[in-house]
XYZ file of C-alpha atoms in Angstrom:
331
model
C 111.287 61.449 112.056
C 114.726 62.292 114.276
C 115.278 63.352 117.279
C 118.524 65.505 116.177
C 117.564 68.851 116.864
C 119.605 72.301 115.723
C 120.212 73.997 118.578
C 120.718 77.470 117.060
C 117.189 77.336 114.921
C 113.657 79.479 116.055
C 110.613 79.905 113.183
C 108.737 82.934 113.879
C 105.131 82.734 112.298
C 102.495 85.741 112.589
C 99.530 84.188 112.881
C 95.823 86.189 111.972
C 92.947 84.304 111.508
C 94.438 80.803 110.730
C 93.106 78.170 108.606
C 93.938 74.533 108.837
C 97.223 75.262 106.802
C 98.531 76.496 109.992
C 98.185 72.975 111.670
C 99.678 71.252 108.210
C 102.660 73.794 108.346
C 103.511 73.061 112.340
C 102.989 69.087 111.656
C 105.775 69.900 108.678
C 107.967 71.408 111.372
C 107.951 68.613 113.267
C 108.724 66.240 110.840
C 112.023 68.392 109.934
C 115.281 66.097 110.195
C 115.877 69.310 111.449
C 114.317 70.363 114.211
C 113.836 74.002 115.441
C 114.235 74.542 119.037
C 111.362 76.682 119.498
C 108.311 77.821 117.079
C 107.104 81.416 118.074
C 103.794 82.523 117.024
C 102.840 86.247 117.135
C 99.210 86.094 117.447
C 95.777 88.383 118.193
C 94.564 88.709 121.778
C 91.504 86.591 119.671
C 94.272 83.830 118.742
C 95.552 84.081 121.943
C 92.433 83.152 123.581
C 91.886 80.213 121.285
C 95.337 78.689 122.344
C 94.506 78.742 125.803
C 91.082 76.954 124.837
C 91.775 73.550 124.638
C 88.918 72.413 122.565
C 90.003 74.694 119.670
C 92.190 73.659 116.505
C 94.832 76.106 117.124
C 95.356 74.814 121.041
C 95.297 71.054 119.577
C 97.965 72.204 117.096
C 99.967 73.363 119.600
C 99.776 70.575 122.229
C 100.320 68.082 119.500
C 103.498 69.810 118.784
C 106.599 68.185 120.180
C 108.945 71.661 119.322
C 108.111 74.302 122.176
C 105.322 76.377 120.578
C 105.356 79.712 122.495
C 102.216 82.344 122.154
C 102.638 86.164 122.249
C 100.598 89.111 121.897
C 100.058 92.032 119.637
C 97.098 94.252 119.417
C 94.750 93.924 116.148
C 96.094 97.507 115.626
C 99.789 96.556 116.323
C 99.545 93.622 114.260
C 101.618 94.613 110.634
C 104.286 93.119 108.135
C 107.177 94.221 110.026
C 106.577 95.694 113.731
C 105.237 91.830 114.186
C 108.275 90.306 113.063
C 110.839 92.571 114.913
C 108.642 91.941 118.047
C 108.746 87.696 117.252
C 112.402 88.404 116.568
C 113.025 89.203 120.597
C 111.311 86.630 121.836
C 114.066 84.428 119.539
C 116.716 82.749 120.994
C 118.583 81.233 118.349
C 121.086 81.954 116.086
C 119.172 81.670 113.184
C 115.293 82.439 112.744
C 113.384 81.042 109.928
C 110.589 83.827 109.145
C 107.278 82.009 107.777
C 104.152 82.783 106.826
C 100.691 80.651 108.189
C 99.668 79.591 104.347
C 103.093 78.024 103.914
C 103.492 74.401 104.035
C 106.992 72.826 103.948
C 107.005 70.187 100.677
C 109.602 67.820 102.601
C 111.092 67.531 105.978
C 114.613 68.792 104.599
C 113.348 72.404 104.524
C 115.511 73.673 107.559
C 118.660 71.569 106.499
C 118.839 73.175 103.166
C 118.114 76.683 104.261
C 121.082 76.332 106.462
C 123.539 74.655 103.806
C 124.170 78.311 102.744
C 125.357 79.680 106.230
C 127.895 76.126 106.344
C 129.336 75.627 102.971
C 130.328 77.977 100.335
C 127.572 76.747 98.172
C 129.266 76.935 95.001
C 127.047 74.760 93.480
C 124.970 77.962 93.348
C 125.324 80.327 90.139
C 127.757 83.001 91.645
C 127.530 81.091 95.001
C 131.067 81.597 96.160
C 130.605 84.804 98.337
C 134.448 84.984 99.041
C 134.424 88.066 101.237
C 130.596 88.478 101.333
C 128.693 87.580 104.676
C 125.544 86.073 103.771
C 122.621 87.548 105.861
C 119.411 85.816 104.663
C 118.707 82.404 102.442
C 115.069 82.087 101.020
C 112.986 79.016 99.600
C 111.209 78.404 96.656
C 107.597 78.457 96.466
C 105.981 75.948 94.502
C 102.340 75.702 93.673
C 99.721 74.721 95.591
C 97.217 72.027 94.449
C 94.122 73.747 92.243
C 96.991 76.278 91.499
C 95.983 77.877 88.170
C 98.429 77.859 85.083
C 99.125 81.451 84.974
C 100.260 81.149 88.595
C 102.351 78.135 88.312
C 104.284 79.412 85.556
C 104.806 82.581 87.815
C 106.203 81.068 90.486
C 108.423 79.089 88.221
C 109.756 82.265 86.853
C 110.208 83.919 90.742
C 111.266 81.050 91.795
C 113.351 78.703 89.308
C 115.342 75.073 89.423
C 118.474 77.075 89.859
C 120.037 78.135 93.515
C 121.547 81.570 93.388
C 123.287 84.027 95.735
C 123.190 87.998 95.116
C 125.138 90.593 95.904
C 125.107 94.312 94.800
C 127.309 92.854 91.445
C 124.162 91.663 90.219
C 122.007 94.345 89.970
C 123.056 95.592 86.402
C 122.128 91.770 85.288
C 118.953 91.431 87.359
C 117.978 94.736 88.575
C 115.194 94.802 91.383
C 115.361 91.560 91.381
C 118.979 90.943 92.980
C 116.975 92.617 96.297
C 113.918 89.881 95.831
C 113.690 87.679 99.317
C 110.157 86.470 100.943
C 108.873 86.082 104.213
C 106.999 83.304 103.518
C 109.823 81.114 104.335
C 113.193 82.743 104.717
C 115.830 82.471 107.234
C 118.121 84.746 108.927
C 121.047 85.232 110.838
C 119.533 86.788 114.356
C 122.846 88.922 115.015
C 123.385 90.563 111.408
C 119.161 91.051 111.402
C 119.511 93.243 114.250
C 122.831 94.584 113.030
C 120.943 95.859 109.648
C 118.048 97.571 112.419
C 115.441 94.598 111.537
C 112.558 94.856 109.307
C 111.028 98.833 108.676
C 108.547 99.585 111.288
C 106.032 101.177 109.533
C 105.238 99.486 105.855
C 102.229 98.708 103.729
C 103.553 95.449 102.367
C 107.287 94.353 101.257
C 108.737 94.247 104.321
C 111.489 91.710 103.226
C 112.426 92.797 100.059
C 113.065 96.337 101.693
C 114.938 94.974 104.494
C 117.075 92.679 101.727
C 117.636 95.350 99.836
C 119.485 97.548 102.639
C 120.978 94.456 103.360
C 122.681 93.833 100.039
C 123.225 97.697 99.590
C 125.434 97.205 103.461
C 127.441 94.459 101.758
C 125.624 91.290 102.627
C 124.941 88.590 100.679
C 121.306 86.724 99.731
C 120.657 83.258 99.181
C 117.754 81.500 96.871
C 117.883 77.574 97.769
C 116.035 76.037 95.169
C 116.063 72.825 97.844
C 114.406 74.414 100.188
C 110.357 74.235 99.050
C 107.327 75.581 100.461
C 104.137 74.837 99.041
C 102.605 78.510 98.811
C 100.381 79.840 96.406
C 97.281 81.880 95.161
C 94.911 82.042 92.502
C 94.354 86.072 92.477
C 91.987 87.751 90.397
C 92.358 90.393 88.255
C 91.257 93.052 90.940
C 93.690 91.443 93.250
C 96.371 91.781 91.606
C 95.247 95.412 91.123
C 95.519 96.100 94.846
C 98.569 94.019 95.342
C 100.763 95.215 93.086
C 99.393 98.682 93.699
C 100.362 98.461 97.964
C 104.130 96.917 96.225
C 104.259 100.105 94.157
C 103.434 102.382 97.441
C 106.029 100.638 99.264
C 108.761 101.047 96.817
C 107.977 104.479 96.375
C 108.091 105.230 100.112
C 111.364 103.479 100.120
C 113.676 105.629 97.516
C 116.433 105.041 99.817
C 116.116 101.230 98.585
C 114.463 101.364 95.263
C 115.224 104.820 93.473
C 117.232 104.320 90.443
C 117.035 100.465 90.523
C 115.568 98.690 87.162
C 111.932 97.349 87.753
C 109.613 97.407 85.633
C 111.927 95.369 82.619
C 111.325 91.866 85.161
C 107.410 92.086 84.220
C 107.381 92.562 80.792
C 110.200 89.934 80.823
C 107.362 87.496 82.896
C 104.768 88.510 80.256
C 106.927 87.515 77.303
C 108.247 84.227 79.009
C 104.573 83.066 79.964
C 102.807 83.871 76.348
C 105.908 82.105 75.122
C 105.366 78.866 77.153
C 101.445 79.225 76.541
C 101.673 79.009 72.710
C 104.598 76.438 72.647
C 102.339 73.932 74.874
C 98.958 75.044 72.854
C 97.415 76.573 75.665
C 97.136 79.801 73.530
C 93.787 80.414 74.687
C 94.882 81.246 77.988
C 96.590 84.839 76.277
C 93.617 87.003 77.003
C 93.497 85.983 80.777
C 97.304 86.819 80.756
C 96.775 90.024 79.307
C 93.902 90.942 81.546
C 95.807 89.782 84.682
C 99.178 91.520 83.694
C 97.241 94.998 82.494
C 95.837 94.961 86.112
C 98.979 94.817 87.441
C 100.447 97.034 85.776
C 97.840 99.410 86.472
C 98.139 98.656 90.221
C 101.686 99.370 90.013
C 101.633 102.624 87.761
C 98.885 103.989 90.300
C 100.863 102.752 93.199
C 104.069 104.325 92.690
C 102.443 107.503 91.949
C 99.954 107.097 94.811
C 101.190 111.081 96.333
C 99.217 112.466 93.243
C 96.078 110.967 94.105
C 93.085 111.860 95.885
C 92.630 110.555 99.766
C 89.584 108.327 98.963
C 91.408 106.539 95.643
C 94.369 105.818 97.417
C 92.255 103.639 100.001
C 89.908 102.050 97.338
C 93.351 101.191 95.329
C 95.201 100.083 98.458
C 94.599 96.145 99.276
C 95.805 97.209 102.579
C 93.253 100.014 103.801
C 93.970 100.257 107.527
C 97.344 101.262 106.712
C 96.092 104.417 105.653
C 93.735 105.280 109.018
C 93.151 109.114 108.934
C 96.282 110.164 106.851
């Protein structure tokens, strides 16, 4: 451990109903050569209570925490993917705010250094990492997977999130198409004064907060960042019906979101994921495995095709589709 500490560095983490990856991710914080000045958790008025009780996890977390750990509330009704973040964001003081999510555990204590390396150096170690011109706006880790993490899953997140750093501008979207706007909360940072430049995350969203706010970002001119160095260990093993509702609430938000998404290649980067896991499946003789890859991938595709056409669909379908239901209250 050091006692250097980046001046210029806040993490913002919303925080529902945590689990003891919450206390693994703030002990990771700590341990950053690295140090944030300040760790900003946007809680529950139920989380809030638990902080101030000192015989809870969450308040031992927090007192064992030699960063400032500051508590502040939202509403169970306020409480969303991006309202919560712009709120966190003005409680931020620094120049740069690492967004993260409670189920994300840094891998190393270099995460913070290498998110920054972007924002110092031209990183053209990076394919197409010398921006020239281009301001760079926002510099996301890789996720890698979680112990217990199923195959399927691990060779998904090697595919989302490969060996190779990259930066992307608007001059990549005929090569990679939706992807070029691809960025995730779960740890990404930002630079506080472009962030509020852009107007912040969209208020109002079902799910895909970041990759809507990225891709107005990269549409403005600004650069993104994927540092390969910077790992998180962050993962799921969803079933089939979760995908379903998953992919179906990323559908909804795309298609509420034209001024971002409409006319921008998608669905090619899935059937490209299919064809790249049943290759790696047969070529390591796990070629049993193809039937749970087609059941997983039909649902969501399913999710998706129902999601983006969610406007034709009756009231009560859209809310037993959606994995997010309160989002749709009495609309």
């Amino acid at each position: 451990m050091t006692d250097k500490k980046n001046k210029v560095l806040n993490v913002l983490i919303p925080v529902y109903r945590p689990d003891a990856k919450l206390g693994h991710l703030l002990h990771m914080l700590n341990r950053q050569r690295l140090l944030p000045n300040k760790i900003v958790l946007m809680v529950t008025d139920d989380e809030k209570e638990e902080a101030r009780e000192g015989n809870t996890l969450l308040a031992r977390w927090i007192s064992e925490s030699q960063i400032s750990v500051e508590c502040h509330t939202l509403s169970k009704k306020e409480f969303d993917h991006g309202g919560t973040r712009n709120a966190g964001m003005g409680f931020c003081d620094g120049e740069y705010v690492l967004c993260m999510t409670q189920d994300a555990v840094p891998e190393n204590e270099f995460l913070t250094e290498e998110l920054l390396k972007p924002f110092e150096e031209a990183f053209c170690g990076a394919k197409n990492g010398c921006l020239g011109e281009t301001e760079l706006l926002v510099a996301y880790g890789r996720q890698m997977p979680a112990k217990g993490c199923k195959l399927l899953e691990q060779y998904t997140r090697s595919f989302n999130y490969p060996e190779e750093s990259r930066i992307k501008t608007m001059a990549d979207v005929p090569e990679l198409g939706i992807k070029t706007f691809f960025a995730s909360n779960v740890c990404a940072l930002y630079k506080k004064n472009l962030f509020l430049k852009q107007g912040g995350f969209p208020e109002k969203t079902i799910f895909n907060e970041d990759m809507i706010f990225a891709g107005r970002a990269v549409k403005a001119g600004y650069g993104i960042a994927y540092v390969s160095g910077a790992r998180v260990i962050h993962s799921h093993n969803l079933s089939g019906a979760e995908q379903f509702h998953r992919n179906f609430d990323l559908a909804v938000s795309q298609a509420e979101h034209p001024e971002v998404f409409a006319g921008i290649r998608s669905e090619g980067e899935g059937m490209k994921l299919v064809k790249t896991t049943a290759l790696r499946l047969v070529k390591s003789g796990k070629g049993y495995l193809l039937p749970a890859l087609i059941w997983s991938s039909g649902c969501k595709y399913v999710g998706y095709f129902l999601g983006k056409r969610y406007r034709r669909l009756p009231k009560g379908l859209i809310k037993a589709c959606s994995m997010n239901k309160r989002y749709w209250g009495d609309r």
